[in-house]
Coordinates of C-alpha atoms in Angstrom, one line a residue:
M62 CA 0.1 0.0 -0.1
S63 CA 1.5 3.4 -0.9
E64 CA 1.9 6.3 1.6
I65 CA -0.9 7.7 3.1
K66 CA -1.4 11.8 2.4
I67 CA -3.1 13.9 4.8
G68 CA -4.3 17.4 4.5
V69 CA -5.1 19.2 7.3
V70 CA -7.0 22.4 7.4
S71 CA -6.3 24.0 10.8
T72 CA -8.7 26.4 12.3
Y73 CA -6.3 28.1 15.3
P74 CA -3.1 27.9 15.9
E75 CA -2.8 25.8 18.6
L76 CA -4.5 23.0 17.0
S77 CA -1.6 23.5 14.3
R78 CA 0.8 22.9 16.6
Q79 CA -0.3 20.1 17.9
I80 CA -0.8 18.4 14.5
M81 CA 2.4 19.3 13.3
A82 CA 3.8 17.8 16.6
L83 CA 1.7 13.9 16.7
A84 CA 2.3 13.9 12.6
A85 CA 6.1 13.9 13.6
E86 CA 5.9 11.8 16.5
R87 CA 4.0 8.9 14.1
Q88 CA 5.8 9.9 11.0
L89 CA 3.2 10.9 9.1
Q90 CA 3.2 12.6 5.9
V91 CA 0.9 15.3 6.4
E92 CA 0.4 19.0 4.3
L93 CA -1.0 22.2 6.6
R94 CA -3.2 24.5 6.0
E95 CA -5.2 27.1 8.1
G96 CA -8.0 28.5 7.1
V97 CA -12.0 29.1 8.9
L98 CA -15.0 28.8 6.6
Q99 CA -14.4 29.4 3.2
E100 CA -11.3 30.2 3.2
G101 CA -10.6 27.2 4.8
V102 CA -12.5 25.6 1.6
R103 CA -10.2 26.9 -0.6
Q104 CA -7.3 25.7 1.2
A105 CA -9.0 22.4 1.3
R106 CA -9.4 22.3 -2.2
Q107 CA -5.8 23.5 -3.0
L108 CA -4.6 20.4 -1.0
E109 CA -7.1 18.2 -2.6
R110 CA -5.1 19.0 -6.1
Q111 CA -1.8 18.3 -4.2
G112 CA -3.1 14.7 -3.9
V113 CA -3.8 14.4 -0.5
D114 CA -5.9 11.1 0.7
V115 CA -7.9 12.6 3.3
I116 CA -8.3 15.6 4.9
I117 CA -8.6 16.7 8.5
S118 CA -10.4 19.9 9.5
R119 CA -13.4 21.0 12.6
G120 CA -16.1 22.6 13.7
P121 CA -18.2 24.4 10.9
T122 CA -15.2 24.7 8.7
G123 CA -14.3 20.9 8.7
R124 CA -18.4 20.5 8.2
M125 CA -18.1 23.0 4.9
I126 CA -15.1 21.5 3.6
K127 CA -17.0 17.9 3.7
K128 CA -19.6 19.5 0.9
A129 CA -16.6 20.9 -1.0
V130 CA -14.6 18.4 -1.6
S131 CA -14.3 14.9 -2.9
L132 CA -11.7 13.6 -0.5
P133 CA -13.0 11.8 2.1
V134 CA -12.8 14.1 5.2
A135 CA -12.4 13.1 9.2
L136 CA -13.7 15.7 11.7
I137 CA -12.4 16.2 14.7
D138 CA -14.7 15.6 17.6
I139 CA -15.8 17.5 20.7
T140 CA -15.6 16.0 23.5
S141 CA -17.0 16.2 27.5
F142 CA -13.9 16.8 28.6
D143 CA -13.2 20.1 25.7
I144 CA -16.6 21.9 26.2
L145 CA -15.7 21.3 30.2
Q146 CA -12.2 23.3 30.0
A147 CA -13.8 26.0 27.9
L148 CA -17.0 26.5 30.1
H149 CA -14.0 26.3 32.7
A150 CA -12.3 29.5 31.5
A151 CA -15.3 31.4 30.7
R152 CA -16.9 31.4 34.1
K153 CA -13.7 33.3 34.9
L154 CA -14.6 36.0 32.6
G155 CA -18.2 36.4 33.5
R156 CA -21.1 34.6 34.5
R157 CA -23.5 35.0 32.1
I158 CA -22.4 33.0 29.7
A159 CA -23.7 31.7 26.2
Y160 CA -22.5 28.6 24.2
L161 CA -23.0 28.5 20.8
G162 CA -22.3 24.6 18.7
H163 CA -23.9 22.4 16.0
R164 CA -26.8 21.0 17.6
V165 CA -25.9 17.5 16.7
H166 CA -22.0 17.7 16.9
D167 CA -20.7 20.0 19.8
F168 CA -23.7 19.3 22.5
T169 CA -21.9 15.8 24.3
P170 CA -24.6 14.1 26.1
D171 CA -23.1 15.2 29.4
F172 CA -23.4 18.6 28.8
A173 CA -26.1 19.4 31.9
S174 CA -24.1 17.9 33.8
I175 CA -21.1 20.1 33.1
T176 CA -22.7 22.6 33.7
E177 CA -24.0 21.5 37.0
I178 CA -20.7 20.7 38.0
L179 CA -19.3 24.2 37.1
A180 CA -22.1 25.4 39.0
V181 CA -22.2 28.0 36.0
D182 CA -25.4 29.1 34.0
V183 CA -24.9 29.0 30.6
Q184 CA -27.8 29.9 27.8
C185 CA -27.2 27.6 24.7
Y186 CA -27.8 28.6 21.2
P187 CA -27.3 25.7 18.9
Y188 CA -27.5 25.7 15.3
S189 CA -27.4 23.3 12.3
N190 CA -26.1 25.4 9.5
E191 CA -23.6 28.5 8.2
Y192 CA -27.2 30.7 8.0
E193 CA -28.6 29.2 11.4
M194 CA -25.2 29.9 13.2
N195 CA -25.2 33.5 12.1
C196 CA -28.8 34.3 13.0
Q197 CA -27.7 32.8 16.7
V198 CA -24.9 34.9 16.8
A199 CA -27.1 38.0 15.7
R200 CA -29.7 36.8 18.4
I201 CA -26.9 37.0 21.2
L202 CA -25.4 40.2 20.5
D203 CA -29.5 41.9 20.0
E204 CA -30.1 40.3 23.6
G205 CA -27.3 41.9 25.3
A206 CA -27.0 40.1 28.3
T207 CA -24.4 37.7 27.3
E208 CA -20.9 38.5 29.0
V209 CA -18.6 35.8 27.5
V210 CA -19.3 33.8 24.2
V211 CA -18.3 29.5 24.1
S212 CA -17.9 28.3 20.7
T213 CA -16.3 25.9 18.7
G214 CA -15.5 27.9 15.8
Q215 CA -13.0 30.4 15.2
C216 CA -14.8 33.1 13.4
I217 CA -17.8 33.0 15.5
L218 CA -15.0 33.8 18.1
E219 CA -13.5 36.6 16.1
M220 CA -17.1 38.0 15.4
S221 CA -17.5 37.7 19.1
R222 CA -14.4 39.8 20.0
R223 CA -15.1 42.4 17.3
S224 CA -18.3 43.2 18.9
G225 CA -16.7 43.5 22.2
L226 CA -17.5 40.4 23.7
K227 CA -15.2 38.0 25.6
A228 CA -15.0 34.8 23.6
V229 CA -13.2 31.0 24.7
L230 CA -12.8 28.4 22.0
V231 CA -13.4 25.1 22.9
Q232 CA -10.1 24.1 21.5
S233 CA -9.3 19.8 21.3
G234 CA -7.2 17.6 23.7
Y235 CA -4.4 15.6 22.5
E236 CA -6.4 12.2 22.4
T237 CA -8.8 13.9 20.0
V238 CA -6.2 15.1 17.6
Y239 CA -4.6 11.6 17.8
S240 CA -8.3 9.9 17.2
S241 CA -8.6 12.2 14.1
L242 CA -5.1 11.5 12.5
E243 CA -5.9 7.7 13.1
R244 CA -9.5 8.0 12.0
A245 CA -8.0 9.9 8.7
R246 CA -5.8 6.9 8.0
E247 CA -8.2 4.5 8.1
L248 CA -10.5 6.4 5.7
A249 CA -7.3 6.6 3.2
R250 CA -7.1 3.2 3.5
S251 CA -10.4 2.6 2.6
V252 CA -10.2 4.5 -0.4
Q253 CA -7.6 2.3 -1.5
Q254 CA -8.8 -1.0 -1.1
E255 CA -11.4 0.9 -3.0
Q256 CA -9.1 2.0 -6.1
R257 CA -7.4 -1.6 -5.8
R258 CA -11.1 -3.1 -6.3
W259 CA -11.9 -1.2 -9.4
Q260 CA -8.8 -2.5 -10.8
R261 CA -9.8 -5.6 -10.5
F262 CA -13.3 -5.0 -11.8
R263 CA -11.8 -3.5 -14.3
S264 CA -10.5 -6.7 -16.2
V265 CA -14.2 -7.9 -15.6
L266 CA -15.5 -5.4 -17.4
E267 CA -13.5 -6.1 -20.5
L268 CA -14.7 -9.1 -20.6
T269 CA -18.9 -8.2 -20.7
S270 CA -20.7 -8.2 -23.8
D271 CA -22.9 -5.1 -22.8
G272 CA -21.1 -1.6 -23.8
I273 CA -19.9 -0.1 -21.0
L274 CA -18.6 3.4 -20.1
V275 CA -17.4 5.0 -17.4
L276 CA -17.3 8.9 -16.5
N277 CA -14.5 10.0 -13.7
E278 CA -15.6 12.5 -10.8
N279 CA -14.8 15.3 -13.3
R280 CA -17.1 13.9 -15.7
Q281 CA -14.4 12.7 -18.2
V282 CA -14.5 9.3 -20.2
S283 CA -12.4 7.1 -18.2
F284 CA -13.2 3.8 -19.6
L285 CA -14.9 2.4 -22.6
N286 CA -14.8 -1.8 -22.5
P287 CA -14.4 -3.3 -26.2
A288 CA -17.9 -4.0 -26.4
G289 CA -18.9 -0.3 -26.1
E290 CA -16.6 0.5 -29.1
K291 CA -18.0 -2.1 -31.1
L292 CA -21.7 -1.2 -30.2
L293 CA -20.8 2.3 -30.9
G294 CA -18.5 2.2 -33.6
V295 CA -15.5 4.3 -32.1
D296 CA -12.4 4.2 -30.7
A297 CA -11.5 4.4 -27.2
G298 CA -8.5 6.3 -27.9
S299 CA -10.5 9.0 -29.2
V300 CA -13.1 9.9 -26.4
L301 CA -11.0 9.0 -22.9
G302 CA -9.9 11.9 -21.0
R303 CA -12.8 13.9 -23.0
H304 CA -15.8 15.9 -20.7
V305 CA -19.1 15.5 -21.5
D306 CA -19.4 18.3 -22.8
E307 CA -16.8 17.9 -25.4
L308 CA -18.8 14.5 -26.3
R309 CA -22.1 16.1 -26.5
Q310 CA -22.7 16.7 -30.8
T311 CA -21.0 13.1 -31.2
V312 CA -22.7 10.1 -31.3
L313 CA -21.8 9.5 -27.9
G314 CA -24.0 12.4 -26.8
P315 CA -27.7 10.6 -26.2
L316 CA -25.7 8.4 -23.8
L317 CA -24.6 11.2 -22.0
Q318 CA -28.4 13.0 -21.4
G319 CA -29.7 13.0 -17.9
G320 CA -28.6 11.7 -14.4
K321 CA -29.5 8.4 -13.0
V322 CA -31.7 6.5 -15.5
S323 CA -32.7 2.7 -15.9
D324 CA -33.5 0.8 -19.0
V325 CA -34.5 4.1 -21.0
L326 CA -34.5 3.7 -24.6
K327 CA -32.2 5.9 -26.7
T328 CA -31.3 5.7 -30.0
V329 CA -27.8 6.3 -30.8
G330 CA -26.9 7.3 -34.5
K331 CA -28.9 4.8 -36.4
K332 CA -29.3 2.4 -33.8
Q333 CA -31.5 2.2 -30.0
F334 CA -30.1 1.2 -27.5
L335 CA -31.4 0.2 -24.0
V336 CA -29.4 2.6 -21.6
S337 CA -29.2 2.6 -17.5
S338 CA -26.8 5.6 -15.9
L339 CA -25.8 4.9 -12.3
P340 CA -23.5 7.1 -10.1
I341 CA -20.1 5.2 -8.6
L342 CA -20.3 5.9 -4.9
L343 CA -16.9 5.6 -2.9
K344 CA -18.2 6.9 1.0
D345 CA -21.3 8.0 0.1
K346 CA -19.2 10.5 -2.0
E347 CA -20.6 10.3 -5.5
Q348 CA -17.0 10.1 -8.1
G349 CA -18.4 9.6 -11.3
A350 CA -21.2 7.9 -13.0
V351 CA -21.5 4.3 -15.2
I352 CA -23.7 3.6 -17.8
T353 CA -24.5 0.6 -19.5
F354 CA -25.8 0.1 -22.9
Q355 CA -27.3 -2.4 -25.3
S356 CA -29.0 -3.4 -28.7
A357 CA -32.9 -3.0 -28.6
D358 CA -33.9 -4.1 -31.9
R359 CA -37.7 -4.6 -31.0
I360 CA -40.6 -2.6 -30.9
Q361 CA -41.6 -4.9 -28.1
V362 CA -38.7 -4.0 -25.9
L363 CA -39.3 -0.3 -26.9
E364 CA -43.0 -0.1 -25.5
H365 CA -42.0 -2.4 -22.6
N366 CA -39.1 0.3 -21.4
L367 CA -40.6 3.2 -22.3
R368 CA -43.2 2.5 -19.1
R369 CA -40.4 1.5 -16.8
Q370 CA -38.8 5.8 -17.3
L371 CA -40.1 6.2 -13.3
F372 CA -39.4 8.2 -11.4
K373 CA -37.3 7.2 -8.6
K374 CA -40.2 9.1 -6.2
G375 CA -43.5 7.5 -5.4
L376 CA -42.2 4.0 -7.7
V377 CA -41.4 1.8 -4.3
A378 CA -43.8 1.2 -1.7
R379 CA -41.5 1.2 1.5
Y380 CA -44.8 0.3 4.0
T381 CA -46.3 -3.6 4.9
F382 CA -49.0 -4.6 7.2
A383 CA -46.3 -5.1 9.6
D384 CA -45.4 -1.4 9.8
I385 CA -49.3 -0.7 11.0
I386 CA -49.1 -0.6 14.8
G387 CA -51.7 -1.5 17.0
E388 CA -53.9 -3.6 18.8
S389 CA -57.2 -2.3 19.3
P390 CA -60.1 -4.7 17.7
L391 CA -61.2 -1.9 15.0
L392 CA -57.6 -2.0 13.8
H393 CA -57.3 -5.8 13.5
Q394 CA -60.6 -5.7 11.7
A395 CA -59.2 -3.3 8.7
V396 CA -56.1 -5.1 8.6
R397 CA -57.9 -8.2 8.3
Q398 CA -60.0 -6.8 5.7
A399 CA -57.5 -5.2 3.8
K400 CA -55.3 -8.5 4.0
K401 CA -58.3 -9.7 2.1
F402 CA -58.6 -6.9 -0.5
A403 CA -54.5 -7.5 -1.2
A404 CA -55.3 -10.9 -2.7
A405 CA -57.8 -9.8 -5.2
K406 CA -57.8 -7.6 -8.3
A407 CA -61.0 -4.7 -8.0
T408 CA -60.5 -0.9 -7.2
V409 CA -60.1 -0.4 -3.6
L410 CA -61.2 2.8 -1.9
I411 CA -60.0 3.4 1.6
C412 CA -62.3 6.4 3.6
G413 CA -61.2 8.1 7.2
E414 CA -60.3 11.1 8.2
S415 CA -57.0 13.0 7.9
G416 CA -54.2 11.2 9.2
T417 CA -55.6 8.0 10.1
G418 CA -52.8 5.9 7.3
K419 CA -54.5 6.0 4.2
E420 CA -51.4 5.7 2.2
L421 CA -49.9 3.4 4.7
F422 CA -52.7 0.9 4.0
A423 CA -52.5 1.5 0.6
Q424 CA -48.9 0.4 -0.2
S425 CA -49.4 -2.5 2.4
I426 CA -52.2 -3.5 -0.2
H427 CA -49.5 -3.1 -3.0
N428 CA -46.4 -5.2 -0.9
E429 CA -49.5 -7.8 -0.1
S430 CA -50.5 -8.2 -3.9
S431 CA -49.4 -10.1 -7.1
R432 CA -48.2 -6.8 -7.9
S433 CA -45.8 -6.6 -5.7
R434 CA -42.8 -6.4 -7.6
G435 CA -44.4 -3.7 -10.1
P436 CA -44.5 0.0 -9.7
F437 CA -46.2 1.9 -6.9
V438 CA -47.2 5.4 -8.0
A439 CA -48.6 7.7 -5.3
V440 CA -50.7 10.9 -6.6
N441 CA -52.1 13.6 -4.5
C442 CA -54.6 14.9 -6.6
A443 CA -55.4 18.1 -4.4
A444 CA -52.1 19.3 -4.7
L445 CA -52.1 19.4 -8.3
P446 CA -53.9 22.8 -10.0
E447 CA -56.9 21.4 -12.7
N448 CA -54.4 22.8 -15.8
L449 CA -51.7 20.5 -14.9
L450 CA -53.9 17.2 -13.4
E451 CA -55.0 15.6 -16.5
S452 CA -51.1 16.0 -18.2
E453 CA -50.2 14.2 -14.7
L454 CA -52.3 11.8 -14.6
F455 CA -52.8 10.6 -18.3
G456 CA -49.2 12.2 -20.1
Y457 CA -49.4 14.2 -23.6
E458 CA -47.8 14.5 -26.6
E459 CA -45.7 16.7 -28.5
G460 CA -47.3 19.9 -29.2
A461 CA -50.4 19.0 -27.3
F462 CA -50.5 22.8 -25.6
T463 CA -48.6 26.0 -25.1
G464 CA -45.6 24.9 -22.9
A465 CA -45.6 21.4 -23.4
K466 CA -42.0 19.7 -23.6
K467 CA -40.5 18.3 -26.3
G468 CA -40.9 14.4 -26.8
G469 CA -44.1 15.1 -24.6
K470 CA -44.4 12.9 -21.3
V471 CA -45.8 9.5 -20.0
G472 CA -48.3 10.2 -17.6
L473 CA -48.6 8.5 -14.2
F474 CA -50.9 5.6 -15.1
E475 CA -48.9 4.4 -18.1
M476 CA -46.0 4.6 -15.5
A477 CA -47.4 2.8 -13.0
H478 CA -48.3 -0.1 -15.5
G479 CA -48.0 -3.5 -14.3
G480 CA -48.3 -2.3 -10.6
T481 CA -50.8 0.0 -8.4
I482 CA -51.5 3.8 -8.7
F483 CA -52.2 5.4 -5.5
L484 CA -54.9 8.6 -5.8
D485 CA -55.4 10.1 -2.5
E486 CA -57.9 12.4 -2.2
I487 CA -60.0 11.3 -4.6
G488 CA -62.8 13.5 -3.6
E489 CA -61.0 16.2 -4.5
L490 CA -61.5 15.5 -8.4
P491 CA -62.8 18.1 -10.7
L492 CA -65.7 16.5 -12.2
P493 CA -63.7 16.5 -16.5
V494 CA -61.0 14.3 -14.6
Q495 CA -63.5 12.2 -13.2
A496 CA -64.8 11.4 -16.3
R497 CA -61.4 10.5 -17.5
L498 CA -60.7 8.7 -15.3
L499 CA -64.2 6.5 -15.1
R500 CA -63.1 5.6 -18.6
V501 CA -59.8 4.5 -17.6
L502 CA -61.2 1.9 -15.1
Q503 CA -63.9 0.7 -17.3
E504 CA -61.3 0.2 -20.5
R505 CA -58.2 -0.6 -19.1
E506 CA -56.7 1.8 -21.5
I507 CA -55.7 5.5 -22.0
M508 CA -55.3 8.2 -23.9
R509 CA -52.6 10.9 -24.0
L510 CA -53.8 14.4 -24.4
G511 CA -53.1 15.7 -27.8
S512 CA -52.9 12.2 -29.0
D513 CA -55.7 9.5 -31.4
R514 CA -53.5 6.3 -29.4
I515 CA -55.1 3.9 -26.9
I516 CA -52.5 3.0 -24.7
P517 CA -53.8 -0.5 -23.0
V518 CA -52.6 -0.4 -19.5
D519 CA -52.7 -2.9 -16.6
V520 CA -53.4 -0.4 -13.4
R521 CA -54.8 -1.5 -10.3
V522 CA -56.5 1.6 -8.3
I523 CA -56.4 2.4 -5.0
A524 CA -58.5 5.4 -4.1
A525 CA -58.7 7.1 -0.4
T526 CA -60.5 10.0 0.5
N527 CA -61.5 11.7 4.0
Y528 CA -64.7 13.4 2.4
N529 CA -68.3 11.4 2.5
L530 CA -68.2 11.0 -1.2
A531 CA -72.3 9.4 -0.9
R532 CA -72.9 13.4 0.2
E533 CA -70.9 14.9 -2.1
V534 CA -72.7 12.8 -4.7
K535 CA -76.1 13.9 -3.6
A536 CA -74.9 17.5 -3.7
G537 CA -73.7 17.0 -7.5
R538 CA -69.7 17.5 -6.6
F539 CA -69.1 13.9 -7.7
R540 CA -69.9 11.4 -10.4
S541 CA -72.3 8.7 -9.1
D542 CA -71.0 6.7 -11.6
L543 CA -67.7 7.1 -10.9
Y544 CA -68.2 6.5 -6.8
H545 CA -69.8 3.1 -7.3
R546 CA -67.1 2.1 -9.8
L547 CA -64.7 3.3 -7.2
E548 CA -66.4 1.7 -4.1
V549 CA -66.0 -1.8 -5.0
L550 CA -63.9 -3.0 -2.5
G551 CA -64.8 -0.2 0.5
L552 CA -62.2 0.1 3.3
E553 CA -62.9 2.3 6.6
L554 CA -60.2 3.3 8.4
P555 CA -61.2 4.1 12.3
P556 CA -59.8 7.3 13.4
L557 CA -57.0 7.6 17.0
R558 CA -59.8 8.8 19.2
A559 CA -61.9 5.4 18.2
R560 CA -59.1 2.9 19.3
K561 CA -57.5 4.8 22.1
E562 CA -55.7 1.7 23.4
D563 CA -53.6 2.3 20.6
I564 CA -51.9 5.6 21.6
G565 CA -49.2 4.0 24.2
L566 CA -48.3 1.7 21.5
L567 CA -47.8 5.1 18.9
A568 CA -46.7 7.4 21.2
R569 CA -43.5 5.0 22.3
H570 CA -43.1 3.9 19.0
F571 CA -42.3 7.7 17.5
V572 CA -40.3 8.4 20.9
R573 CA -37.7 5.9 19.9
Q574 CA -37.9 6.5 16.3
L575 CA -37.8 10.5 16.4
S576 CA -35.0 11.0 19.6
L577 CA -33.0 8.4 17.1
Q578 CA -33.6 10.7 14.0
E579 CA -32.6 14.4 15.9
G580 CA -29.4 12.0 17.5
K581 CA -31.0 13.2 21.6
S582 CA -31.9 10.9 24.2
V583 CA -35.1 11.4 26.0
P584 CA -36.9 9.5 28.4
Q585 CA -39.5 7.3 27.4
L586 CA -43.1 8.9 28.5
N587 CA -44.9 7.5 32.0
A588 CA -47.9 6.2 33.3
P589 CA -49.5 9.7 33.6
A590 CA -48.1 10.6 30.7
L591 CA -49.7 8.0 28.8
D592 CA -52.9 8.4 30.6
R593 CA -53.2 12.3 29.5
L594 CA -52.4 11.4 25.5
K595 CA -55.6 9.1 25.8
R596 CA -57.6 11.9 27.4
Y597 CA -57.1 14.0 24.3
D598 CA -59.5 13.6 21.3
W599 CA -56.8 13.5 18.5
P600 CA -59.1 15.3 15.7
G601 CA -55.8 15.4 13.4
N602 CA -55.0 11.6 14.3
I603 CA -52.1 10.1 14.4
R604 CA -50.5 12.8 12.3
E605 CA -51.6 15.5 15.2
L606 CA -49.8 12.3 17.4
Q607 CA -46.9 12.0 15.8
N608 CA -46.2 15.8 15.9
V609 CA -47.1 16.4 19.1
I610 CA -44.2 14.0 19.9
L611 CA -41.8 15.5 17.7
K612 CA -42.2 18.6 20.6
Y613 CA -42.1 16.5 23.3
V614 CA -38.6 14.9 21.6
L615 CA -37.2 18.1 20.8
L616 CA -38.2 20.0 24.1
I617 CA -37.7 17.4 26.7
E618 CA -34.9 18.7 29.3
E619 CA -33.1 16.7 31.5
G620 CA -34.7 16.1 34.8
Q621 CA -37.9 17.3 33.5
D622 CA -41.2 14.9 33.9
P623 CA -42.6 14.1 31.1
A624 CA -46.1 13.8 32.1
E625 CA -45.5 18.1 32.7
L626 CA -44.6 18.5 29.3
V627 CA -47.3 16.5 27.9
E628 CA -50.1 18.4 29.9
R629 CA -48.6 21.7 28.2
L630 CA -48.2 20.4 25.1
I631 CA -51.9 19.1 24.9
G632 CA -53.1 22.6 26.7
E633 CA -51.5 23.9 23.5
K634 CA -53.4 22.6 21.4
L635 CA -56.8 22.9 23.8
Q636 CA -56.3 26.5 23.7
L637 CA -56.0 27.0 19.6
R638 CA -58.6 24.9 19.1
N639 CA -61.0 26.8 21.4
Q640 CA -60.3 29.9 20.0
S641 CA -63.8 30.6 18.8
A642 CA -63.4 33.2 16.5
V643 CA -61.2 34.6 13.6
T644 CA -60.6 38.4 12.6
G645 CA -59.3 40.2 9.5
A646 CA -60.0 43.2 7.5
G647 CA -61.5 45.0 10.7
E648 CA -64.1 42.5 11.5
T649 CA -64.8 39.2 13.3
I650 CA -65.8 36.0 11.9
T651 CA -67.5 33.5 15.0
L652 CA -67.4 29.9 13.4
R653 CA -68.6 26.8 14.6
I654 CA -65.4 24.2 16.3
G655 CA -65.0 21.0 13.6
R656 CA -63.6 20.0 11.1
L657 CA -60.4 22.3 9.6
E658 CA -61.5 22.2 5.9
D659 CA -65.6 23.3 7.0
M660 CA -64.2 26.3 9.3
E661 CA -62.3 27.1 6.1
R662 CA -65.3 26.9 3.7
E663 CA -67.1 28.7 6.1
V664 CA -64.4 31.5 6.7
I665 CA -64.5 32.0 2.8
R666 CA -68.3 31.7 2.1
Y667 CA -68.6 34.5 4.7
L668 CA -66.1 36.7 3.1
K669 CA -67.9 35.9 -0.6
S670 CA -70.9 37.3 0.7
T671 CA -68.9 40.6 1.3
G672 CA -68.6 41.2 -1.9
R673 CA -65.1 40.7 -2.0
S674 CA -63.5 39.5 -5.0
S675 CA -61.4 36.3 -5.4
A676 CA -58.3 38.0 -5.7
E677 CA -58.9 39.7 -2.6
I678 CA -59.8 36.8 -0.1
A679 CA -56.8 34.7 -1.6
R680 CA -54.4 38.0 -0.2
L681 CA -56.4 38.1 2.9
L682 CA -56.0 34.7 3.7
G683 CA -52.4 34.3 2.3
T684 CA -53.0 31.8 -0.4
S685 CA -53.8 31.4 -4.1
R686 CA -56.7 32.0 -5.7
T687 CA -56.3 28.3 -6.7
T688 CA -56.0 26.9 -3.5
L689 CA -59.1 28.9 -2.7
W690 CA -60.9 27.7 -5.3
R691 CA -60.3 24.4 -4.4
K692 CA -61.6 24.5 -1.3
T693 CA -64.9 26.1 -2.1
R694 CA -65.5 25.0 -5.6
A695 CA -69.3 23.8 -5.5

């Protein structure tokens, strides 16, 4: 293995001295630069060009470098002892101390214990990115109550001192710096091992019958196998080392268009190829791309793969019935019914209030069905304006309307061919689109906008709504024939208030899930806290419970009683719900407390009765005219 070159971007002089002393002691080859934030990034890029294998840095500068370079970056961690030393030094300079640090990297689990041991009053100012960091610095200065600023970033230290505040830098100790150097060596070794694997793999690529073209991290052609040369009719020597932009107008151009694709038919010269393009990832960093292509001369292959040009989002159903949490009889009954529906082929209509888990059930039905290997395409019918909804669902041909993109577009029903399409909030479909959907359900075929060609589709439809569709039919807002086509297999999901025995299971699950997501260790809910959750009626159902638990995870403090925090969070929700008046433009509108959608409609109807225009009402309510129309359409 070749000797490892370590690049270091130090953010303060003492760190530079520590690293150089350790490098000499360990006989490591180190290139040292100093700089913070953008200057640090500039120095890191210079080190990258000089050929170092790995870079070491710390704090906000290190995190910026990690995003800016393609090399592995070892961050110098902040330890509890480092924080203790800094706070101890700060206590000698003043009693009102502000601690500014990254919410994930700079607050150790022992932080509260440290402040208690030192008997100091520390006001914490966490941030997640550079923008939040600058906002927190401005907040400290605006409040004017801080005597000493303690931070992990040299840049923050300098800003504080320029503003007349005393400042202490959290410096990294000997053991921390030593560990970072060792970690950097391991990262570099891993990269070298990956490079050796690539050399072995390259010999295999030379023998395959598929064409293979490889781009490096600089988007230059680094490899074209013999099969690729033969298929394209080019010599590898004429394209190796050339940038993608130079090859756009050559025979390779169509292969290099777009990003990550899978099994897409492209015309190259006079031939058609089935093309896939995937990024090459090393240590979660993209180091280029590999493009594979093979000849495709049959129209059946073309039709099959056009329907498989799916966006990654919405293609895969991630949840199964095993992910549905609860022990209540009502939930068990719904799950049993849904499993029986999964074995059938007919359309399913899932009804239930907002937040009851309708998409979770839809994905589970798909994954339990014979179509589980096919695509799962989810569509929120309320999220798309009427003028876009038809083109999204059914696709369009080139030139079908002003703004139609070149080559047309495959619709979501075509994308779902061989699988399932989930139409969420189907009660929001405009009547013209309802008519077209009815034809799809009856004939199992679609026609793109601007086309006269019928395209057969093999799609199972699962629809969901929080409306009473029977009532919408009576009001003339939903087609009766479509309603009966959809409700072949009806599934009613119980609201959370009807299965309160599941609240404890769900709450504990969300605490575990969200504490892991937020990187925070929090106490589980005690019996009084769970009892308070069960006494609330949860109009927003599981989604509302999840939101409350997220607030609990974010706000709970060491030693705080979970029941006390839960009581406060529930109290805030009750206070908001019990506000029975909405005030705007100098007038008060009395509302009946009920479903949010009904209250919104009541406000809008009242404002219309005063003679205001739609534009004025939209401005008052801070929304768009399209959303206003959707909420009140007759």
